[in-house]
Short mmCIF file of C-alpha atoms in Angstrom, two decimals:
data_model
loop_
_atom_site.label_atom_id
_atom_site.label_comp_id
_atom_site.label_asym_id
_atom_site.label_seq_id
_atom_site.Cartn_x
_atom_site.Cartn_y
_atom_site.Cartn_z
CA UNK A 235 7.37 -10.00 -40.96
CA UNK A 236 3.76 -11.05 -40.20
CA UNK A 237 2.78 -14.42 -39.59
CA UNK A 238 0.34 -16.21 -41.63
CA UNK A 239 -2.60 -16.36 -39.44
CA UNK A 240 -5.09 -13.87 -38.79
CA UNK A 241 -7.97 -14.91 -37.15
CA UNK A 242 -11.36 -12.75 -37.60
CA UNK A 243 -14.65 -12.57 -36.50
CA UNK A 244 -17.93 -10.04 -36.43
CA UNK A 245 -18.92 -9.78 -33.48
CA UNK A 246 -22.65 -8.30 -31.96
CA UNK A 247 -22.55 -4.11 -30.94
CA UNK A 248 -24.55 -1.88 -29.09
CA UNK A 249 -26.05 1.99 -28.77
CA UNK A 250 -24.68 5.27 -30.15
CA UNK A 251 -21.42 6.23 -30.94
CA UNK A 252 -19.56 9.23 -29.35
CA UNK A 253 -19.57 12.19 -30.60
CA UNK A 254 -15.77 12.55 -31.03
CA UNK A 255 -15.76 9.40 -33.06
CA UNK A 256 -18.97 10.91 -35.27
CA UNK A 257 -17.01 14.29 -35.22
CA UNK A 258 -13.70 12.58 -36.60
CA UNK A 259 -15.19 10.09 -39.35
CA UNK A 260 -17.33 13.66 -40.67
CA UNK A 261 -20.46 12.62 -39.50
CA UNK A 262 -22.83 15.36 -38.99
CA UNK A 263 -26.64 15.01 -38.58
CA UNK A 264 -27.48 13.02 -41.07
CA UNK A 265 -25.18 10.45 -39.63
CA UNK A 266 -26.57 10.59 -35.84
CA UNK A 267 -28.85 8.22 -35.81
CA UNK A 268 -26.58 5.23 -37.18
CA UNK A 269 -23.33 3.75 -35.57
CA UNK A 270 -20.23 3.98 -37.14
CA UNK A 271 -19.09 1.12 -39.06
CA UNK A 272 -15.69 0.07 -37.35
CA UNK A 273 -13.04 -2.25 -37.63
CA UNK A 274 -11.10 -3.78 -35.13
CA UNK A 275 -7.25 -4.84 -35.39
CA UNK A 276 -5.99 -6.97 -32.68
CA UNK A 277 -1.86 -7.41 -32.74
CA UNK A 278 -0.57 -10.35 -31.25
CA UNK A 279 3.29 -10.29 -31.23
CA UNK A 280 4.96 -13.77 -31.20
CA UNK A 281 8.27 -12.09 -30.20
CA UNK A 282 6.26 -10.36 -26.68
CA UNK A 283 3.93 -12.73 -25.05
CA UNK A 284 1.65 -11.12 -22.85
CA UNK A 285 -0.12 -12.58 -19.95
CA UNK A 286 -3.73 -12.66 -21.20
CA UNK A 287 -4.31 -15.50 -24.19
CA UNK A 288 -5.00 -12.76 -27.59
CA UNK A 289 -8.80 -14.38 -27.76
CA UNK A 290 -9.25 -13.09 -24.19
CA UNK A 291 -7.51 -9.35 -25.27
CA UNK A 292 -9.90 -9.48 -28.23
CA UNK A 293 -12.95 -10.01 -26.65
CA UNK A 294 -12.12 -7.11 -24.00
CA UNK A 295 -10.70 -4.70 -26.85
CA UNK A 296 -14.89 -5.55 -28.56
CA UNK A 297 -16.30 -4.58 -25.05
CA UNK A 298 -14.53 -1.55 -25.46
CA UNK A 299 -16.06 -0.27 -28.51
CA UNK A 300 -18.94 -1.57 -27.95
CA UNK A 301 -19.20 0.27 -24.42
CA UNK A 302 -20.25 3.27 -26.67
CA UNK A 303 -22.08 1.47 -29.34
CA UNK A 304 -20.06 1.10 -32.50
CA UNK A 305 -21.05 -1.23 -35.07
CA UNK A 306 -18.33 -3.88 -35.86
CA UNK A 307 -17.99 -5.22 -38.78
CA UNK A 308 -14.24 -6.73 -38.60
CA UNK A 309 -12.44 -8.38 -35.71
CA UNK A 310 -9.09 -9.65 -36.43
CA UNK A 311 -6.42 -11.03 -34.44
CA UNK A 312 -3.74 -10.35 -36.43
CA UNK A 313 -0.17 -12.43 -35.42
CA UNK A 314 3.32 -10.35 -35.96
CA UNK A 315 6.56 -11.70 -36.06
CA UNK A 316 8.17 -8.55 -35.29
CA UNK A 317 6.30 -4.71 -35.48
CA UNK A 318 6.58 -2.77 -39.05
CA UNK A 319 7.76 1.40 -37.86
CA UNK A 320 5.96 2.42 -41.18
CA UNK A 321 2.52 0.67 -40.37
CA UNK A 322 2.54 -1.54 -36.87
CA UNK A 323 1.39 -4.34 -39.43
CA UNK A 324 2.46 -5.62 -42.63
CA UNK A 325 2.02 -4.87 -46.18
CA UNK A 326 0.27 -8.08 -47.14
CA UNK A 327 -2.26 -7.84 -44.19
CA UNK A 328 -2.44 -4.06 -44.53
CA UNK A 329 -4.01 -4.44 -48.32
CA UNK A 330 -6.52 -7.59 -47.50
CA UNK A 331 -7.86 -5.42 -44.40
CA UNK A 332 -8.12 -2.44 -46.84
CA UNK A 333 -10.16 -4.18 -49.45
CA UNK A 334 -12.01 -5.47 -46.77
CA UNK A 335 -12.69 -1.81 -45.07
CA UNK A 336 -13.52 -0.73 -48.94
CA UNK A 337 -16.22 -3.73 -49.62
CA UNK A 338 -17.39 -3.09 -45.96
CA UNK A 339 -17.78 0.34 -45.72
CA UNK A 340 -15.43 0.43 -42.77
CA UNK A 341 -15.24 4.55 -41.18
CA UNK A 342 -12.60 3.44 -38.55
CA UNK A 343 -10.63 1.09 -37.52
CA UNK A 344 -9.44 0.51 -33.92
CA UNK A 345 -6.03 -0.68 -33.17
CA UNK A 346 -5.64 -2.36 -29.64
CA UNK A 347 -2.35 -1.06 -29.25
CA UNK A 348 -0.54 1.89 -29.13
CA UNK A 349 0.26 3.54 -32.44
CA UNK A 350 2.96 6.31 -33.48
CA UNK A 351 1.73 9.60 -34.66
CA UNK A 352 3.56 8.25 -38.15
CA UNK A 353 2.01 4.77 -38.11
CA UNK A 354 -1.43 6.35 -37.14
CA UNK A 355 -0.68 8.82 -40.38
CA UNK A 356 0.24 6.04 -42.85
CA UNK A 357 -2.48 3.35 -41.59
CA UNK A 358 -5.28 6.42 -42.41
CA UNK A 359 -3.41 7.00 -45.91
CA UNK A 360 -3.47 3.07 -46.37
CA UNK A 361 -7.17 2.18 -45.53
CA UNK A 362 -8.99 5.54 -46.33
CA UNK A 363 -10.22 5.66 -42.58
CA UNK A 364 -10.09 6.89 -39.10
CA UNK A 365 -7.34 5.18 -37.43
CA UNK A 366 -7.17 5.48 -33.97
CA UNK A 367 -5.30 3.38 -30.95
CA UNK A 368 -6.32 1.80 -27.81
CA UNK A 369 -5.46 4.68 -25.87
CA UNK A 370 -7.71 7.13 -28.03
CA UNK A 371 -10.37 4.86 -27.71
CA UNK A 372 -10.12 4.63 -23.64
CA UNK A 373 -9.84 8.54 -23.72
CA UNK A 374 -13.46 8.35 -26.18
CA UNK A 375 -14.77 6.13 -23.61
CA UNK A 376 -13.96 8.11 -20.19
CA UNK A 377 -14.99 11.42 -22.72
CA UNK A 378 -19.09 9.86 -22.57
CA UNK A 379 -19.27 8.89 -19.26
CA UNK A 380 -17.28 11.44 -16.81
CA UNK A 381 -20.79 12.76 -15.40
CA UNK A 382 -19.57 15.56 -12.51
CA UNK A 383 -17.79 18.84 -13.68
CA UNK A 384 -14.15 17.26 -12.19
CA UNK A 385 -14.52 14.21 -14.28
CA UNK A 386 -15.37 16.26 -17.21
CA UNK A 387 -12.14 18.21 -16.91
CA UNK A 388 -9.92 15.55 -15.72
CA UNK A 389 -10.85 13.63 -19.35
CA UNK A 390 -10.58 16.86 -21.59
CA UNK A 391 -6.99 17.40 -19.91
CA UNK A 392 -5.69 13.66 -20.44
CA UNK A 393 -6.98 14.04 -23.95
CA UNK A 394 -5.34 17.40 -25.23
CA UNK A 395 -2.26 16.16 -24.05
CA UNK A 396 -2.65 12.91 -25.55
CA UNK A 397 -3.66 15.30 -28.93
CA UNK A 398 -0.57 17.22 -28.65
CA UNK A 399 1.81 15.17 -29.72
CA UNK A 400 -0.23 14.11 -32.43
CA UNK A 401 -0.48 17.71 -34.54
CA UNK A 402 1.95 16.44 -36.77
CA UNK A 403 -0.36 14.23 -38.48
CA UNK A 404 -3.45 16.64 -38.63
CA UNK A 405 -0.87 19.76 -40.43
CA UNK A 406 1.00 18.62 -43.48
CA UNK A 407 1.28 21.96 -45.07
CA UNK A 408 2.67 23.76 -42.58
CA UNK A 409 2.01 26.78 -44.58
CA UNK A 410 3.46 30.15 -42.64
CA UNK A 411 1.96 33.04 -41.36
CA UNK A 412 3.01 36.27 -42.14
CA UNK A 413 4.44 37.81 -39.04
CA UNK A 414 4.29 41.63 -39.76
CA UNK A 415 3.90 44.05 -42.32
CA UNK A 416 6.18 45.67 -45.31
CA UNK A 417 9.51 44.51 -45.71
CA UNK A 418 10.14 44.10 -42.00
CA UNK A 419 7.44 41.36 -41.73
CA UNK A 420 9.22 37.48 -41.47
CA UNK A 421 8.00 34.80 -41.16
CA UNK A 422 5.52 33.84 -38.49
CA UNK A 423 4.93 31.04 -36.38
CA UNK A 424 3.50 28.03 -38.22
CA UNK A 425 0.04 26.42 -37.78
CA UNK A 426 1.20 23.54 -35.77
CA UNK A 427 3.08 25.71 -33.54
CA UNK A 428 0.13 28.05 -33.05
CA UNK A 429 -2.22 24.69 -32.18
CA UNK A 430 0.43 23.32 -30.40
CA UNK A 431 0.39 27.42 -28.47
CA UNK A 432 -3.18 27.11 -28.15
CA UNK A 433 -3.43 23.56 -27.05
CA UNK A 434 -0.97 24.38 -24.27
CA UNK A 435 -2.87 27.10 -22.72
CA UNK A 436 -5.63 25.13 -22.65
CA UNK A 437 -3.78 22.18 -20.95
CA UNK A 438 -2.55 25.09 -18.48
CA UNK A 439 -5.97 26.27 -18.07
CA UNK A 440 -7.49 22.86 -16.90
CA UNK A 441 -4.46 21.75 -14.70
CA UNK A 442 -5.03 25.12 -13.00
CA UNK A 443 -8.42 24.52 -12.60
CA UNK A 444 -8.14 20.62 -11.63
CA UNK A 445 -5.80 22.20 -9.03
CA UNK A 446 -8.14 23.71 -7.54
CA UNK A 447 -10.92 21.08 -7.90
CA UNK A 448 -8.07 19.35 -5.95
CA UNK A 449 -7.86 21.82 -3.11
CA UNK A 450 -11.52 21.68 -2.26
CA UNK A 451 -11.63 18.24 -2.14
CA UNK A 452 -9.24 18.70 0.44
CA UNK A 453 -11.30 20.71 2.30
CA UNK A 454 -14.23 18.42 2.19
CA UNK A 455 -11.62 15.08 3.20
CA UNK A 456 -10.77 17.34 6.47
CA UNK A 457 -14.07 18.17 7.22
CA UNK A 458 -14.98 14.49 6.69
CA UNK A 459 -11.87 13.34 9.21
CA UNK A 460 -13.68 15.21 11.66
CA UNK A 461 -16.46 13.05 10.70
CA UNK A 462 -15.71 9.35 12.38
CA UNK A 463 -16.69 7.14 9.82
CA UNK A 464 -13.37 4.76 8.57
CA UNK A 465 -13.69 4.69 4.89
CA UNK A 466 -13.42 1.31 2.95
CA UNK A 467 -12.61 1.83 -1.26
CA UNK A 468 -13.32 -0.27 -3.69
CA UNK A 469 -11.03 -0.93 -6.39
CA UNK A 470 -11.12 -2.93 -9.31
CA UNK A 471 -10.70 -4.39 -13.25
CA UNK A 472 -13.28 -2.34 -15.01
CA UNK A 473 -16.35 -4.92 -15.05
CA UNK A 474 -15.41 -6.89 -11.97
CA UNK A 475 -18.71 -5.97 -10.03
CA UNK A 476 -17.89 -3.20 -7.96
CA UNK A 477 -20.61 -0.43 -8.61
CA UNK A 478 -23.54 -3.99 -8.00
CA UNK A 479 -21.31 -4.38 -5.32
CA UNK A 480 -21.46 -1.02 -3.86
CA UNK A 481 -25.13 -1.43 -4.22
CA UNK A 482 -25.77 -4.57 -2.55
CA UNK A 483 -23.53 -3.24 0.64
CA UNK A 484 -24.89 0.47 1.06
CA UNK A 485 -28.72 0.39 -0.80
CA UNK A 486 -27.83 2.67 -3.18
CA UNK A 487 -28.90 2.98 -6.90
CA UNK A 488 -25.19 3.59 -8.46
CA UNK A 489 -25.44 2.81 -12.37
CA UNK A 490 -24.42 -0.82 -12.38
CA UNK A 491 -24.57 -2.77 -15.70
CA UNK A 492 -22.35 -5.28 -18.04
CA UNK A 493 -20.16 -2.38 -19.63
CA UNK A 494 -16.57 -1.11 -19.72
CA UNK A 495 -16.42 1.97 -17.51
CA UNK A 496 -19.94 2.16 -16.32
CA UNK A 497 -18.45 4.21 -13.43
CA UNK A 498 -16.16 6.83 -13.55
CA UNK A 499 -16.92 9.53 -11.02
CA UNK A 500 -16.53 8.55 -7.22
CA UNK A 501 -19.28 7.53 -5.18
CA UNK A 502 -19.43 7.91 -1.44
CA UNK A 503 -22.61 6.24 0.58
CA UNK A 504 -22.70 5.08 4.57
CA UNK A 505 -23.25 1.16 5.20
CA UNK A 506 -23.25 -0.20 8.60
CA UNK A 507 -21.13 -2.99 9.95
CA UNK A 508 -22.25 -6.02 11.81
CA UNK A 509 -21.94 -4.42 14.79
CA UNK A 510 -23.81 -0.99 14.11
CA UNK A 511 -20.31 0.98 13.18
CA UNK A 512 -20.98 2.86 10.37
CA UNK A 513 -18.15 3.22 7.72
CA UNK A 514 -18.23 5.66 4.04
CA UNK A 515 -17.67 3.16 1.05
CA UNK A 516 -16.03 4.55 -2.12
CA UNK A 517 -16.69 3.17 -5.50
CA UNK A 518 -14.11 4.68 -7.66
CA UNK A 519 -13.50 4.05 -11.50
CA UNK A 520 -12.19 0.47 -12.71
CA UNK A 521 -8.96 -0.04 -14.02
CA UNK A 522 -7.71 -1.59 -17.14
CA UNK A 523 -4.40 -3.12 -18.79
CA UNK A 524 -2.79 -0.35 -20.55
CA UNK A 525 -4.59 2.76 -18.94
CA UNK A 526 -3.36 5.84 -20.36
CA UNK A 527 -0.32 7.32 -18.52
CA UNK A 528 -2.08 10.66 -18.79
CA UNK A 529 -5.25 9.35 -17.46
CA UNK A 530 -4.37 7.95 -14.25
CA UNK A 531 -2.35 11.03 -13.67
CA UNK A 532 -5.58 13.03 -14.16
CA UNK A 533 -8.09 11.11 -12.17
CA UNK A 534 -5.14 11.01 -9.13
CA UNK A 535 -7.16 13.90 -7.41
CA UNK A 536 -10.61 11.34 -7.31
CA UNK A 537 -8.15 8.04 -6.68
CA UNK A 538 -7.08 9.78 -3.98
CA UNK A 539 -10.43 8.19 -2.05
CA UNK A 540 -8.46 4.92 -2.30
CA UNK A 541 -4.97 6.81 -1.03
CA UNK A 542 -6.97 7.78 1.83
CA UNK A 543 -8.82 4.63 2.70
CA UNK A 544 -8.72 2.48 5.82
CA UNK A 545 -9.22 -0.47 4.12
CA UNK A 546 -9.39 -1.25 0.27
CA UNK A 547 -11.82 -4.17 -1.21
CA UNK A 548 -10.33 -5.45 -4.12
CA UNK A 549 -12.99 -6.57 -6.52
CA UNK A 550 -12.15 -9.64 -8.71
CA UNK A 551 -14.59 -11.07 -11.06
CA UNK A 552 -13.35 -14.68 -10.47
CA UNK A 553 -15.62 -15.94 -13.49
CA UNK A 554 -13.30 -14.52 -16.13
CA UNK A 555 -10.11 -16.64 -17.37
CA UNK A 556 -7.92 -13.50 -16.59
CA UNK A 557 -8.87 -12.27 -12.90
CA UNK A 558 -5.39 -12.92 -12.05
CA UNK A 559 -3.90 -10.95 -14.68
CA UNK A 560 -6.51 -8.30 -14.07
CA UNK A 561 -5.41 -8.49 -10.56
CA UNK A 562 -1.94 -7.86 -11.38
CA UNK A 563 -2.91 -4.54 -13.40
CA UNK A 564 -5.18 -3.20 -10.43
CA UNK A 565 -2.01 -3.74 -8.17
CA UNK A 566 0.21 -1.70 -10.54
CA UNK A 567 -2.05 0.93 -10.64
CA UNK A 568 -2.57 1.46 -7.03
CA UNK A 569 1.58 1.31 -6.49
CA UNK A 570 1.89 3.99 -8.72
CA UNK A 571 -0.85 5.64 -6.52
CA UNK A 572 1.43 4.42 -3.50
CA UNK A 573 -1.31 1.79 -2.08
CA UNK A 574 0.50 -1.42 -0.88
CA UNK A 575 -1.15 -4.15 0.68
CA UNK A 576 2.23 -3.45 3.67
CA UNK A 577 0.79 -0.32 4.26
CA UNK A 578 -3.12 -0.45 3.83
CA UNK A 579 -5.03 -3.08 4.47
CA UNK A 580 -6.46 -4.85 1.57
CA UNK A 581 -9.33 -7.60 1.19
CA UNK A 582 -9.55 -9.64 -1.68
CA UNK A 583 -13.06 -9.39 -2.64
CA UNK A 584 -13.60 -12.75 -5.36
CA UNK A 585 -17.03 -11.61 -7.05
CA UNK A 586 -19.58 -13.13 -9.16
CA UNK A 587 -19.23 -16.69 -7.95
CA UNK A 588 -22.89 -17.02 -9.14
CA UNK A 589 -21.28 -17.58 -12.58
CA UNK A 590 -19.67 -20.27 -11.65
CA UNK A 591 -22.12 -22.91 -12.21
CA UNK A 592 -22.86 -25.53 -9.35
CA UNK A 593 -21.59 -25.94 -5.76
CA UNK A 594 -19.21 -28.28 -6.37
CA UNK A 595 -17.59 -26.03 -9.37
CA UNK A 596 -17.50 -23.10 -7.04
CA UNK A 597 -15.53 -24.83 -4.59
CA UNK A 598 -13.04 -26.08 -7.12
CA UNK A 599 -12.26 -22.80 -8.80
CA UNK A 600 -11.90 -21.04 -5.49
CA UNK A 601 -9.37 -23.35 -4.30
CA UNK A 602 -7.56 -22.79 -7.16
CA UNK A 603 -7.15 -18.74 -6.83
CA UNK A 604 -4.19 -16.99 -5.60
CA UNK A 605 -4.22 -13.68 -4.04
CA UNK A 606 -2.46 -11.11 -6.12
CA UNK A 607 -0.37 -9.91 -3.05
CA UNK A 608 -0.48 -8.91 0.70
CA UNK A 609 -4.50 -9.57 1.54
CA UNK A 610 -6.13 -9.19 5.03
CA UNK A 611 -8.54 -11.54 3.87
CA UNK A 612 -10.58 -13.00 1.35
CA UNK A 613 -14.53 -13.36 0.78
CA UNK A 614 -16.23 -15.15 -2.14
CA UNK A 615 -19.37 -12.91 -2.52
CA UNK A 616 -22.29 -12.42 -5.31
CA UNK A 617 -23.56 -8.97 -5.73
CA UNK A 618 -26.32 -9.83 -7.63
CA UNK A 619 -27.35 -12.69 -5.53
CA UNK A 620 -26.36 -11.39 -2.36
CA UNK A 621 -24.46 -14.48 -1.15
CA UNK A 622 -21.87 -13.70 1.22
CA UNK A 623 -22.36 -9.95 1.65
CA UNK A 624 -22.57 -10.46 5.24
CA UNK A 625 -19.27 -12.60 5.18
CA UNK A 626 -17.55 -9.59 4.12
CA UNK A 627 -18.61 -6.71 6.35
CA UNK A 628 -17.35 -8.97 9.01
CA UNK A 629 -14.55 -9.05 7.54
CA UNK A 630 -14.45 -5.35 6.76
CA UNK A 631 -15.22 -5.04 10.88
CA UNK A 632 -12.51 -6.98 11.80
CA UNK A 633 -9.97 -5.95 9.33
CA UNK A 634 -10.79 -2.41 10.83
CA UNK A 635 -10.19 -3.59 14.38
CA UNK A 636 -7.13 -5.16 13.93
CA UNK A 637 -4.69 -2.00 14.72
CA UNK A 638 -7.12 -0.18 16.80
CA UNK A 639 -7.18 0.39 20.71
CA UNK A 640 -9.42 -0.19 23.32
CA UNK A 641 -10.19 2.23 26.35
CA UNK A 642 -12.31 2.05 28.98
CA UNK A 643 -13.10 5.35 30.28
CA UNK A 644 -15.51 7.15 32.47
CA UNK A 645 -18.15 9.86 31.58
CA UNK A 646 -19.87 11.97 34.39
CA UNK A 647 -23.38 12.54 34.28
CA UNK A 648 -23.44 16.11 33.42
CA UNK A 649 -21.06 15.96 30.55
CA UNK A 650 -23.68 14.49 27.41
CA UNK A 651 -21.51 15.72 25.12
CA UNK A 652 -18.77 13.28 25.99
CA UNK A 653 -21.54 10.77 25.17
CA UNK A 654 -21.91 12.01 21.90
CA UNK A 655 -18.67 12.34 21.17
CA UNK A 656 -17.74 8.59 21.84
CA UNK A 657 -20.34 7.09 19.76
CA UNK A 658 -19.62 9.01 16.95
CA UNK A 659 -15.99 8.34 16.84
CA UNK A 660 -15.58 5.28 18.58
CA UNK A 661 -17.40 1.63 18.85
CA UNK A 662 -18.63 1.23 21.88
CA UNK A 663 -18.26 -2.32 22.62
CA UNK A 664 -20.09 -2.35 25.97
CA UNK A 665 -21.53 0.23 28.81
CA UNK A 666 -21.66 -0.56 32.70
CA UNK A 667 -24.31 -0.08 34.95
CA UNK A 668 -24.23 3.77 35.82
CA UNK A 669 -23.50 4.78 39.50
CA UNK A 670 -24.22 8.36 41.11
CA UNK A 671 -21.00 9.51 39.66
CA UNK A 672 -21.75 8.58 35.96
CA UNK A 673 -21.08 5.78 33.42
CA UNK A 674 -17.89 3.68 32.26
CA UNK A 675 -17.51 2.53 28.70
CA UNK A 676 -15.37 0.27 27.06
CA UNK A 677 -15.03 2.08 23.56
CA UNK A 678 -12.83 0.53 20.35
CA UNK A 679 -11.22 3.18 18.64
CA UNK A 680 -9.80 3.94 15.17
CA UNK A 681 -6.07 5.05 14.86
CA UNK A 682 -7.66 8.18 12.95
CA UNK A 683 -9.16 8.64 16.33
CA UNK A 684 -6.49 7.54 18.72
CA UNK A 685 -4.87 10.71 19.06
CA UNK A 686 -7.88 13.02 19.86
CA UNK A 687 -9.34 10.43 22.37
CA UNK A 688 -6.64 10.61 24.25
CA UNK A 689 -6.31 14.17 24.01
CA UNK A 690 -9.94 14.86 25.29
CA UNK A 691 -10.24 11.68 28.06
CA UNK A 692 -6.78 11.48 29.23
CA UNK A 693 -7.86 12.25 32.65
CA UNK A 694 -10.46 9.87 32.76
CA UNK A 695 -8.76 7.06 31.10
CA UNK A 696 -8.46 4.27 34.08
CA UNK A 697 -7.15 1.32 32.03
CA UNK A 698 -6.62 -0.23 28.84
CA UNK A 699 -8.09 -3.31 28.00
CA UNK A 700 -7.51 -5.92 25.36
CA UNK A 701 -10.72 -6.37 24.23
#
């Protein structure tokens, strides 16, 4: 049964809609210069309490669509008792929000949940519209802004998979093909079979070819290991700050702006440290509640910057009511990656503080915040403002020093190349005098590191020192 309240509101929107979404509510050209009128349906289930308040799901569910400019006309927040198999919502609410959709001139409507291929089916029948979930809409979203050829194919595979248990709906005929000719001909196969055919060699096509996107990434991360720079990945809730963050550490112009998903393709730029050690920052795509199973198992070949990482700067945009639930979801998602804050170092990055009004307020609401598990540390920072940026490359230095070793070794005169060789894959943390024999230096080095230092200086290695 379905509670009596349902809360609604219409809310501002944005640019252009997708293609997909202009493709799938029959808009052509006449249609591509307006947005697509949309509805949004917001279930809050009595009997499954979630974590985030449903105002605060809402809200996030409207950033959604509007992150690729539809035009909302309805917002509800629609309370359930229990969850109708037919229809996800009930009858009464069903025909109010299809009058509604009628008087409104409503093309689709946007469930922020995950629907059945049946109850996606009926809903369409019942409102004369597009229905589509939250996942379809993540997959529309990741479709417009996957920029590089990997991201491109990593999307198109999450979404024919996520299509191909949906044929049902699109076939209700299921008319049959003749399979040969004369008397000997039976039947052939049907037309959902033959999608369903042609949709899996497709799927087969792309995983072969993501494969091998995969394998040449591999390549590059070896060539980059040789390469001495530790590298430090930023993670995140989609929105928390992380490309302006990126930006404010390394200089770079990564697209940074108040939207859902502005990033998706991995970044890599050099920023120094304090102490001149140079490091490789990744900013990788933001996370969200409820990301598609099939999505995080096709971006796993460009997460795998944050598998690899030294450290990982978890970005938390302490300004919205549900960081810590936010934090929670980025934590799932990098477990099912296999990041733990027991294994890989983690810093708790607590962002846009500048939104937190006064001084005084600042210090309140960071006294208040919890880390959402193992941390190394934790820096309050503003990207935009700049305000404790150097805090956390300190903290970023020392967080990288923590497990690594210090030598101090001796390099003749005629061997340069040793030179060379230390600075690039070691922190030299100070140099003697040199003598007519050559020059000692006390050098810092990363476990990455640990094993080839030895291998080349172990003759020349006359103590170790605690530095």
């Amino acid at each position: 049964m379905e509670a009596a309240t349902t809360q609604s509101r219409k809310p501002g929107s944005s640019s252009q809609p997708g293609v997909a979404f202009q493709r799938e509510t029959g808009a052509g050209a006449d249609r591509a210069n307006r947005k697509v009128r949309t509805a949004l349906v917001c279930p809050d289930i009595v009997s499954a309490p979630q974590a985030r308040v449903a105002e605060s799901r809402q809200a996030e569910f409207e950033g959604l669509a509007g992150a690729i400019g539809l035009d909302i006309v309805i917002s509800d927040i629609v309370k359930l008792r229990d969850i109708r198999p037919a229809t996800f919502v009930g009858a009464g609410y069903l025909e109010e929000l299809a009058e509604r959709a009628d008087e409104l001139e409503v093309e689709l409507v946007l469930f922020d949940t995950q629907l059945s291929p049946t109850q996606q089916r009926n809903l369409e029948r019942a409102l004369d519209a597009k229905v589509l979930d939250r996942t379809a809409l993540i997959l529309e979203i990741f479709g417009e802004r996957a920029a590089t050829r990997e991201g491109v194919l990593q999307v198109e595979l999450a979404h024919l998979k996520y299509q191909k248990g949906r044929l049902v709906r699109s076939w209700t005929h299921l008319e049959r093909q003749r399979g040969g000719g004369g008397f000997l001909g039976g039947p052939g196969e049907t037309q959902i079979e033959s999608d369903r055919r042609q949709l899996q060699e497709r799927i087969s096509l792309l995983e072969k070819r993501i494969d091998k996107v995969a394998r040449t990434r591999t390549l590059q991360r070896k060539t980059r290991d040789a390469v001495p720079f530790p590298i430090v990945a930023l993670v995140g809730y989609t929105n928390a700050g992380k490309s302006s963050l990126f930006n404010a550490l390394t200089g770079a112009t990564v697209m940074a702006k108040d939207l859902l998903f502005a990033t998706l393709d991995t970044t890599v730029r050099k920023a120094t440290l304090p102490h001149g050690r140079d490091i490789m920052l990744s900013d990788t795509v933001g996370f969200v509640a409820d990301l598609p199973t099939d999505l995080v198992a096709a971006f796993r070949a460009t997460l795998e910057e944050v598998v690899d990482a030294d450290v990982v700067l978890h970005v938390r945009d302490v300004s919205n009511p549900d960081h810590a639930a936010q934090a929670d979801d980025v934590l799932g998602v990098l477990a099912d990656l296999g990041v733990k804050g027991e294994t890989t170092p983690i810093i708790e990055v607590w962002n846009k503080i500048d939104l937190l009004g006064d001084p005084e307020n600042v210090a309140t609401t960071l006294n208040r915040i919890v880390p959402a598990g193992p941390t190394e540390a934790r820096v309050a920072v503003s990207a935009m403002t700049g305000q404790g940026i150097e805090a956390l490359l300190a903290a970023i230095e020392k967080c990288l020093s923590k497990n690594a070793r210090t030598f101090r070794i001796h390099v003749p005169h005629e061997n340069g190349d040793d030179i060379g060789w230390i600075y690039s894959h070691g922190e030299v943390i100070r140099h003697e005098e040199p003598d007519e024999t050559g020059t000692g230096y006390v050098v810092r080095v990363q476990p990455r590191h640990n094993a080839a230092f030895q291998r080349r200086f172990a003759d020349r290695l006359s103590a170790v020192d605690p530095v």
